Amino acid sequence: MGTFEWTPSPLTLLRVHDELRRPVCDLGMRDGMTIGRDETCDVRVDDVKISRVHAVVRVSWKGATIEDTGSRNGVDVNGAQVSRAPIHRGDVIRLGETLLMVHSGPLEMEDPTGRFVGIGSRALERGSKLVGKRAATVIGERGAGATFAAQQIAKRRKAERVESFLCGALSGRDSLEVLFGGARRLTKADVLILEHVDLLPREIHERFLASVAKTKTQIIATSQSDIRTLPEDEFHGELAEWLTPIVLEVPALRERLYDVPAFVSHFAGEDAPPISCDLMERFLCHDWPQNLRELRTTVSNAVMNAKIDGSFEIGMDHARRPSSGVYLRRDVEERNAFQRRILSALILHRGDLDAVAGALQTGRDQVDTWIDQLGFDPQRYAIS
């Protein structure tokens, strides 16, 4: 009978936020690992709100746990204070003003010279260098940043003229003239970015393929789905093959929440006040269903609210105002009440968004943002 050899789960702890706003750091994980301010700790954290020996991590065949060793300010896991708790991939641990995140295995650190923000973009960074002047398709969920990635690829080539076109705007055969016909055709550009190529009307695929194969313009497409896997009656197989000699994937934000602080810093700008630890903790605990678009809107409006107040720090109140455009996961009751308010206005005014904006005493642009984030379709409530 063979002997059983236990291999611990390859989890690691990442420092994702501290008072000094340093980049993400992989701290590792092992049984008995101590965390605190004392020099004898396995992980020494320079944070005045952390005790000398603040917490200890235990690892066994059952998994990993974190224990409070009698610290002054306690240990929080996903926003709840604990004395001892199991920890899993994606959990957020708060010690004082320092935030840690559990990750599955060692993390490749960010290249500071790259064009893309965040550690989770490393594969995208490497792939973009291989594109050159060839066609490529960037795949990503709505709001994940596929169009931004395509733009960065074009910038890497240093193209003089870059044009973008929303494929969903093509409605028939004659509309191809916008792309391939006339003196102002878009294919005079060095690079043409075809946004949401998966929405290209199927009835023009054959003609589109015949036209695009003749152009010298580099085509970079974006798509929410992998067009190579779509059935023939939805997407022409040869066109998919032509557009995908190189395929790059943009990960959803929920798959790389450790990158949230880097994106927050990027969206906030250099002149913005720092983000409070309370707010960053909430950001890390949110799953961001609308991806980077939702985070960018939230951060931009929170920065604006903080500047209006003249605050030295962006706090919870700045992000929870209606103008921030988002309600985080632990604000479920507020979010539900907010949804009901928007829905009632849509029903009352029969989908007329200008009238909804007037009823809610806000601007039309803000209503459009809310409708997009909540997933409502105003046409459902319009007069038939």
mmCIF file with all atom_site columns, C-alpha atoms in Angstrom, residues 165-302:
data_model
loop_
_atom_site.group_PDB
_atom_site.id
_atom_site.type_symbol
_atom_site.label_atom_id
_atom_site.label_alt_id
_atom_site.label_comp_id
_atom_site.label_asym_id
_atom_site.label_entity_id
_atom_site.label_seq_id
_atom_site.pdbx_PDB_ins_code
_atom_site.Cartn_x
_atom_site.Cartn_y
_atom_site.Cartn_z
_atom_site.occupancy
_atom_site.B_iso_or_equiv
_atom_site.pdbx_formal_charge
_atom_site.auth_seq_id
_atom_site.auth_comp_id
_atom_site.auth_asym_id
_atom_site.auth_atom_id
_atom_site.pdbx_PDB_model_num
ATOM 1   C CA . PHE A 1 165 ? -16.051 51.752 -37.109 1.00 0.00 ? 165 PHE A CA 1
ATOM 2   C CA . LEU A 1 166 ? -18.936 50.218 -35.154 1.00 0.00 ? 166 LEU A CA 1
ATOM 3   C CA . CYS A 1 167 ? -19.984 47.108 -37.080 1.00 0.00 ? 167 CYS A CA 1
ATOM 4   C CA . GLY A 1 168 ? -23.459 47.122 -35.585 1.00 0.00 ? 168 GLY A CA 1
ATOM 5   C CA . ALA A 1 169 ? -24.109 50.347 -37.534 1.00 0.00 ? 169 ALA A CA 1
ATOM 6   C CA . LEU A 1 170 ? -23.893 48.465 -40.857 1.00 0.00 ? 170 LEU A CA 1
ATOM 7   C CA . SER A 1 171 ? -27.438 47.632 -41.916 1.00 0.00 ? 171 SER A CA 1
ATOM 8   C CA . GLY A 1 172 ? -27.154 46.355 -45.485 1.00 0.00 ? 172 GLY A CA 1
ATOM 9   C CA . ARG A 1 173 ? -25.067 45.902 -48.625 1.00 0.00 ? 173 ARG A CA 1
ATOM 10  C CA . ASP A 1 174 ? -25.047 49.601 -49.549 1.00 0.00 ? 174 ASP A CA 1
ATOM 11  C CA . SER A 1 175 ? -23.523 50.517 -46.182 1.00 0.00 ? 175 SER A CA 1
ATOM 12  C CA . LEU A 1 176 ? -20.278 48.806 -47.199 1.00 0.00 ? 176 LEU A CA 1
ATOM 13  C CA . GLU A 1 177 ? -19.572 51.905 -49.294 1.00 0.00 ? 177 GLU A CA 1
ATOM 14  C CA . VAL A 1 178 ? -18.698 53.630 -46.019 1.00 0.00 ? 178 VAL A CA 1
ATOM 15  C CA . LEU A 1 179 ? -15.824 51.224 -45.563 1.00 0.00 ? 179 LEU A CA 1
ATOM 16  C CA . PHE A 1 180 ? -14.671 50.313 -49.048 1.00 0.00 ? 180 PHE A CA 1
ATOM 17  C CA . GLY A 1 181 ? -16.121 52.841 -51.515 1.00 0.00 ? 181 GLY A CA 1
ATOM 18  C CA . GLY A 1 182 ? -15.672 56.482 -52.348 1.00 0.00 ? 182 GLY A CA 1
ATOM 19  C CA . ALA A 1 183 ? -12.895 59.012 -51.839 1.00 0.00 ? 183 ALA A CA 1
ATOM 20  C CA . ARG A 1 184 ? -13.440 59.163 -48.041 1.00 0.00 ? 184 ARG A CA 1
ATOM 21  C CA . ARG A 1 185 ? -13.516 55.429 -47.488 1.00 0.00 ? 185 ARG A CA 1
ATOM 22  C CA . LEU A 1 186 ? -12.200 54.300 -44.098 1.00 0.00 ? 186 LEU A CA 1
ATOM 23  C CA . THR A 1 187 ? -9.866  51.774 -45.682 1.00 0.00 ? 187 THR A CA 1
ATOM 24  C CA . LYS A 1 188 ? -7.605  54.658 -46.675 1.00 0.00 ? 188 LYS A CA 1
ATOM 25  C CA . ALA A 1 189 ? -6.460  54.536 -43.068 1.00 0.00 ? 189 ALA A CA 1
ATOM 26  C CA . ASP A 1 190 ? -3.316  52.690 -42.006 1.00 0.00 ? 190 ASP A CA 1
ATOM 27  C CA . VAL A 1 191 ? -5.293  50.827 -39.353 1.00 0.00 ? 191 VAL A CA 1
ATOM 28  C CA . LEU A 1 192 ? -9.051  50.207 -39.240 1.00 0.00 ? 192 LEU A CA 1
ATOM 29  C CA . ILE A 1 193 ? -10.532 49.076 -35.926 1.00 0.00 ? 193 ILE A CA 1
ATOM 30  C CA . LEU A 1 194 ? -13.772 47.154 -36.452 1.00 0.00 ? 194 LEU A CA 1
ATOM 31  C CA . GLU A 1 195 ? -15.617 47.379 -33.140 1.00 0.00 ? 195 GLU A CA 1
ATOM 32  C CA . HIS A 1 196 ? -17.967 44.490 -32.265 1.00 0.00 ? 196 HIS A CA 1
ATOM 33  C CA . VAL A 1 197 ? -17.302 42.579 -35.473 1.00 0.00 ? 197 VAL A CA 1
ATOM 34  C CA . ASP A 1 198 ? -19.550 39.817 -34.100 1.00 0.00 ? 198 ASP A CA 1
ATOM 35  C CA . LEU A 1 199 ? -22.476 42.217 -34.766 1.00 0.00 ? 199 LEU A CA 1
ATOM 36  C CA . LEU A 1 200 ? -21.646 42.510 -38.474 1.00 0.00 ? 200 LEU A CA 1
ATOM 37  C CA . PRO A 1 201 ? -24.881 41.640 -40.366 1.00 0.00 ? 201 PRO A CA 1
ATOM 38  C CA . ARG A 1 202 ? -24.580 38.095 -41.737 1.00 0.00 ? 202 ARG A CA 1
ATOM 39  C CA . GLU A 1 203 ? -26.027 39.013 -45.159 1.00 0.00 ? 203 GLU A CA 1
ATOM 40  C CA . ILE A 1 204 ? -22.977 41.135 -46.039 1.00 0.00 ? 204 ILE A CA 1
ATOM 41  C CA . HIS A 1 205 ? -20.237 38.749 -44.820 1.00 0.00 ? 205 HIS A CA 1
ATOM 42  C CA . GLU A 1 206 ? -19.356 37.384 -48.262 1.00 0.00 ? 206 GLU A CA 1
ATOM 43  C CA . ARG A 1 207 ? -19.042 40.814 -49.868 1.00 0.00 ? 207 ARG A CA 1
ATOM 44  C CA . PHE A 1 208 ? -17.251 42.117 -46.805 1.00 0.00 ? 208 PHE A CA 1
ATOM 45  C CA . LEU A 1 209 ? -14.671 39.306 -47.082 1.00 0.00 ? 209 LEU A CA 1
ATOM 46  C CA . ALA A 1 210 ? -14.136 39.961 -50.800 1.00 0.00 ? 210 ALA A CA 1
ATOM 47  C CA . SER A 1 211 ? -13.580 43.661 -50.118 1.00 0.00 ? 211 SER A CA 1
ATOM 48  C CA . VAL A 1 212 ? -11.423 43.409 -47.019 1.00 0.00 ? 212 VAL A CA 1
ATOM 49  C CA . ALA A 1 213 ? -9.109  40.873 -48.660 1.00 0.00 ? 213 ALA A CA 1
ATOM 50  C CA . LYS A 1 214 ? -8.159  43.480 -51.295 1.00 0.00 ? 214 LYS A CA 1
ATOM 51  C CA . THR A 1 215 ? -7.275  46.301 -48.926 1.00 0.00 ? 215 THR A CA 1
ATOM 52  C CA . LYS A 1 216 ? -3.793  47.059 -47.638 1.00 0.00 ? 216 LYS A CA 1
ATOM 53  C CA . THR A 1 217 ? -5.242  48.535 -44.468 1.00 0.00 ? 217 THR A CA 1
ATOM 54  C CA . GLN A 1 218 ? -4.479  46.608 -41.296 1.00 0.00 ? 218 GLN A CA 1
ATOM 55  C CA . ILE A 1 219 ? -7.709  45.342 -39.733 1.00 0.00 ? 219 ILE A CA 1
ATOM 56  C CA . ILE A 1 220 ? -7.975  44.973 -35.967 1.00 0.00 ? 220 ILE A CA 1
ATOM 57  C CA . ALA A 1 221 ? -11.368 43.666 -34.865 1.00 0.00 ? 221 ALA A CA 1
ATOM 58  C CA . THR A 1 222 ? -12.959 43.525 -31.433 1.00 0.00 ? 222 THR A CA 1
ATOM 59  C CA . SER A 1 223 ? -15.612 41.021 -30.397 1.00 0.00 ? 223 SER A CA 1
ATOM 60  C CA . GLN A 1 224 ? -17.491 39.909 -27.297 1.00 0.00 ? 224 GLN A CA 1
ATOM 61  C CA . SER A 1 225 ? -17.454 36.295 -28.505 1.00 0.00 ? 225 SER A CA 1
ATOM 62  C CA . ASP A 1 226 ? -14.906 34.098 -30.262 1.00 0.00 ? 226 ASP A CA 1
ATOM 63  C CA . ILE A 1 227 ? -16.020 34.401 -33.898 1.00 0.00 ? 227 ILE A CA 1
ATOM 64  C CA . ARG A 1 228 ? -14.076 31.232 -34.768 1.00 0.00 ? 228 ARG A CA 1
ATOM 65  C CA . THR A 1 229 ? -16.553 29.161 -32.767 1.00 0.00 ? 229 THR A CA 1
ATOM 66  C CA . LEU A 1 230 ? -19.759 30.716 -34.117 1.00 0.00 ? 230 LEU A CA 1
ATOM 67  C CA . PRO A 1 231 ? -21.896 28.572 -36.480 1.00 0.00 ? 231 PRO A CA 1
ATOM 68  C CA . GLU A 1 232 ? -21.704 29.313 -40.217 1.00 0.00 ? 232 GLU A CA 1
ATOM 69  C CA . ASP A 1 233 ? -25.207 30.809 -40.307 1.00 0.00 ? 233 ASP A CA 1
ATOM 70  C CA . GLU A 1 234 ? -24.089 33.404 -37.721 1.00 0.00 ? 234 GLU A CA 1
ATOM 71  C CA . PHE A 1 235 ? -20.571 34.185 -38.907 1.00 0.00 ? 235 PHE A CA 1
ATOM 72  C CA . HIS A 1 236 ? -18.869 33.312 -42.199 1.00 0.00 ? 236 HIS A CA 1
ATOM 73  C CA . GLY A 1 237 ? -16.102 30.799 -41.509 1.00 0.00 ? 237 GLY A CA 1
ATOM 74  C CA . GLU A 1 238 ? -13.624 32.190 -44.060 1.00 0.00 ? 238 GLU A CA 1
ATOM 75  C CA . LEU A 1 239 ? -14.132 35.738 -42.783 1.00 0.00 ? 239 LEU A CA 1
ATOM 76  C CA . ALA A 1 240 ? -13.508 34.552 -39.233 1.00 0.00 ? 240 ALA A CA 1
ATOM 77  C CA . GLU A 1 241 ? -10.314 32.848 -40.388 1.00 0.00 ? 241 GLU A CA 1
ATOM 78  C CA . TRP A 1 242 ? -9.153  35.989 -42.200 1.00 0.00 ? 242 TRP A CA 1
ATOM 79  C CA . LEU A 1 243 ? -9.716  38.162 -39.118 1.00 0.00 ? 243 LEU A CA 1
ATOM 80  C CA . THR A 1 244 ? -8.087  35.835 -36.582 1.00 0.00 ? 244 THR A CA 1
ATOM 81  C CA . PRO A 1 245 ? -4.481  35.049 -37.519 1.00 0.00 ? 245 PRO A CA 1
ATOM 82  C CA . ILE A 1 246 ? -3.786  36.466 -34.073 1.00 0.00 ? 246 ILE A CA 1
ATOM 83  C CA . VAL A 1 247 ? -6.360  36.387 -31.265 1.00 0.00 ? 247 VAL A CA 1
ATOM 84  C CA . LEU A 1 248 ? -5.863  38.315 -28.040 1.00 0.00 ? 248 LEU A CA 1
ATOM 85  C CA . GLU A 1 249 ? -8.124  38.044 -25.003 1.00 0.00 ? 249 GLU A CA 1
ATOM 86  C CA . VAL A 1 250 ? -8.869  40.820 -22.534 1.00 0.00 ? 250 VAL A CA 1
ATOM 87  C CA . PRO A 1 251 ? -9.738  39.281 -19.143 1.00 0.00 ? 251 PRO A CA 1
ATOM 88  C CA . ALA A 1 252 ? -12.856 40.429 -17.306 1.00 0.00 ? 252 ALA A CA 1
ATOM 89  C CA . LEU A 1 253 ? -12.151 42.637 -14.300 1.00 0.00 ? 253 LEU A CA 1
ATOM 90  C CA . ARG A 1 254 ? -13.683 40.111 -11.888 1.00 0.00 ? 254 ARG A CA 1
ATOM 91  C CA . GLU A 1 255 ? -10.973 37.646 -12.980 1.00 0.00 ? 255 GLU A CA 1
ATOM 92  C CA . ARG A 1 256 ? -8.181  40.019 -11.941 1.00 0.00 ? 256 ARG A CA 1
ATOM 93  C CA . LEU A 1 257 ? -9.487  42.044 -9.036  1.00 0.00 ? 257 LEU A CA 1
ATOM 94  C CA . TYR A 1 258 ? -5.905  42.437 -7.810  1.00 0.00 ? 258 TYR A CA 1
ATOM 95  C CA . ASP A 1 259 ? -5.555  44.960 -10.649 1.00 0.00 ? 259 ASP A CA 1
ATOM 96  C CA . VAL A 1 260 ? -8.343  47.201 -9.311  1.00 0.00 ? 260 VAL A CA 1
ATOM 97  C CA . PRO A 1 261 ? -5.949  49.546 -7.403  1.00 0.00 ? 261 PRO A CA 1
ATOM 98  C CA . ALA A 1 262 ? -3.836  50.043 -10.536 1.00 0.00 ? 262 ALA A CA 1
ATOM 99  C CA . PHE A 1 263 ? -6.902  50.876 -12.623 1.00 0.00 ? 263 PHE A CA 1
ATOM 100 C CA . VAL A 1 264 ? -8.264  53.161 -9.899  1.00 0.00 ? 264 VAL A CA 1
ATOM 101 C CA . SER A 1 265 ? -4.995  55.094 -9.921  1.00 0.00 ? 265 SER A CA 1
ATOM 102 C CA . HIS A 1 266 ? -5.050  55.215 -13.730 1.00 0.00 ? 266 HIS A CA 1
ATOM 103 C CA . PHE A 1 267 ? -8.647  56.473 -13.951 1.00 0.00 ? 267 PHE A CA 1
ATOM 104 C CA . ALA A 1 268 ? -8.312  58.927 -11.046 1.00 0.00 ? 268 ALA A CA 1
ATOM 105 C CA . GLY A 1 269 ? -5.288  60.719 -12.507 1.00 0.00 ? 269 GLY A CA 1
ATOM 106 C CA . GLU A 1 270 ? -2.201  62.117 -10.851 1.00 0.00 ? 270 GLU A CA 1
ATOM 107 C CA . ASP A 1 271 ? -3.902  65.189 -9.363  1.00 0.00 ? 271 ASP A CA 1
ATOM 108 C CA . ALA A 1 272 ? -6.669  63.261 -7.575  1.00 0.00 ? 272 ALA A CA 1
ATOM 109 C CA . PRO A 1 273 ? -6.783  62.841 -3.782  1.00 0.00 ? 273 PRO A CA 1
ATOM 110 C CA . PRO A 1 274 ? -5.848  59.350 -2.526  1.00 0.00 ? 274 PRO A CA 1
ATOM 111 C CA . ILE A 1 275 ? -8.521  56.649 -2.222  1.00 0.00 ? 275 ILE A CA 1
ATOM 112 C CA . SER A 1 276 ? -9.397  55.692 1.352   1.00 0.00 ? 276 SER A CA 1
ATOM 113 C CA . CYS A 1 277 ? -8.738  52.132 2.486   1.00 0.00 ? 277 CYS A CA 1
ATOM 114 C CA . ASP A 1 278 ? -12.461 51.717 3.246   1.00 0.00 ? 278 ASP A CA 1
ATOM 115 C CA . LEU A 1 279 ? -13.418 52.566 -0.336  1.00 0.00 ? 279 LEU A CA 1
ATOM 116 C CA . MET A 1 280 ? -10.649 50.480 -1.889  1.00 0.00 ? 280 MET A CA 1
ATOM 117 C CA . GLU A 1 281 ? -11.793 47.516 0.201   1.00 0.00 ? 281 GLU A CA 1
ATOM 118 C CA . ARG A 1 282 ? -15.308 47.933 -1.185  1.00 0.00 ? 282 ARG A CA 1
ATOM 119 C CA . PHE A 1 283 ? -13.940 48.178 -4.714  1.00 0.00 ? 283 PHE A CA 1
ATOM 120 C CA . LEU A 1 284 ? -12.029 44.924 -4.250  1.00 0.00 ? 284 LEU A CA 1
ATOM 121 C CA . CYS A 1 285 ? -15.115 43.153 -2.866  1.00 0.00 ? 285 CYS A CA 1
ATOM 122 C CA . HIS A 1 286 ? -17.304 44.170 -5.815  1.00 0.00 ? 286 HIS A CA 1
ATOM 123 C CA . ASP A 1 287 ? -17.546 41.882 -8.865  1.00 0.00 ? 287 ASP A CA 1
ATOM 124 C CA . TRP A 1 288 ? -17.889 44.714 -11.455 1.00 0.00 ? 288 TRP A CA 1
ATOM 125 C CA . PRO A 1 289 ? -20.417 43.184 -13.874 1.00 0.00 ? 289 PRO A CA 1
ATOM 126 C CA . GLN A 1 290 ? -19.853 46.068 -16.332 1.00 0.00 ? 290 GLN A CA 1
ATOM 127 C CA . ASN A 1 291 ? -16.063 45.646 -16.097 1.00 0.00 ? 291 ASN A CA 1
ATOM 128 C CA . LEU A 1 292 ? -13.690 48.588 -16.587 1.00 0.00 ? 292 LEU A CA 1
ATOM 129 C CA . ARG A 1 293 ? -16.437 50.829 -17.931 1.00 0.00 ? 293 ARG A CA 1
ATOM 130 C CA . GLU A 1 294 ? -18.246 50.615 -14.593 1.00 0.00 ? 294 GLU A CA 1
ATOM 131 C CA . LEU A 1 295 ? -15.046 51.143 -12.588 1.00 0.00 ? 295 LEU A CA 1
ATOM 132 C CA . ARG A 1 296 ? -14.025 54.131 -14.705 1.00 0.00 ? 296 ARG A CA 1
ATOM 133 C CA . THR A 1 297 ? -17.423 55.784 -14.247 1.00 0.00 ? 297 THR A CA 1
ATOM 134 C CA . THR A 1 298 ? -17.380 55.134 -10.513 1.00 0.00 ? 298 THR A CA 1
ATOM 135 C CA . VAL A 1 299 ? -13.853 56.442 -9.974  1.00 0.00 ? 299 VAL A CA 1
ATOM 136 C CA . SER A 1 300 ? -14.280 59.495 -12.211 1.00 0.00 ? 300 SER A CA 1
ATOM 137 C CA . ASN A 1 301 ? -17.429 60.607 -10.420 1.00 0.00 ? 301 ASN A CA 1
ATOM 138 C CA . ALA A 1 302 ? -15.997 59.850 -6.972  1.00 0.00 ? 302 ALA A CA 1
#
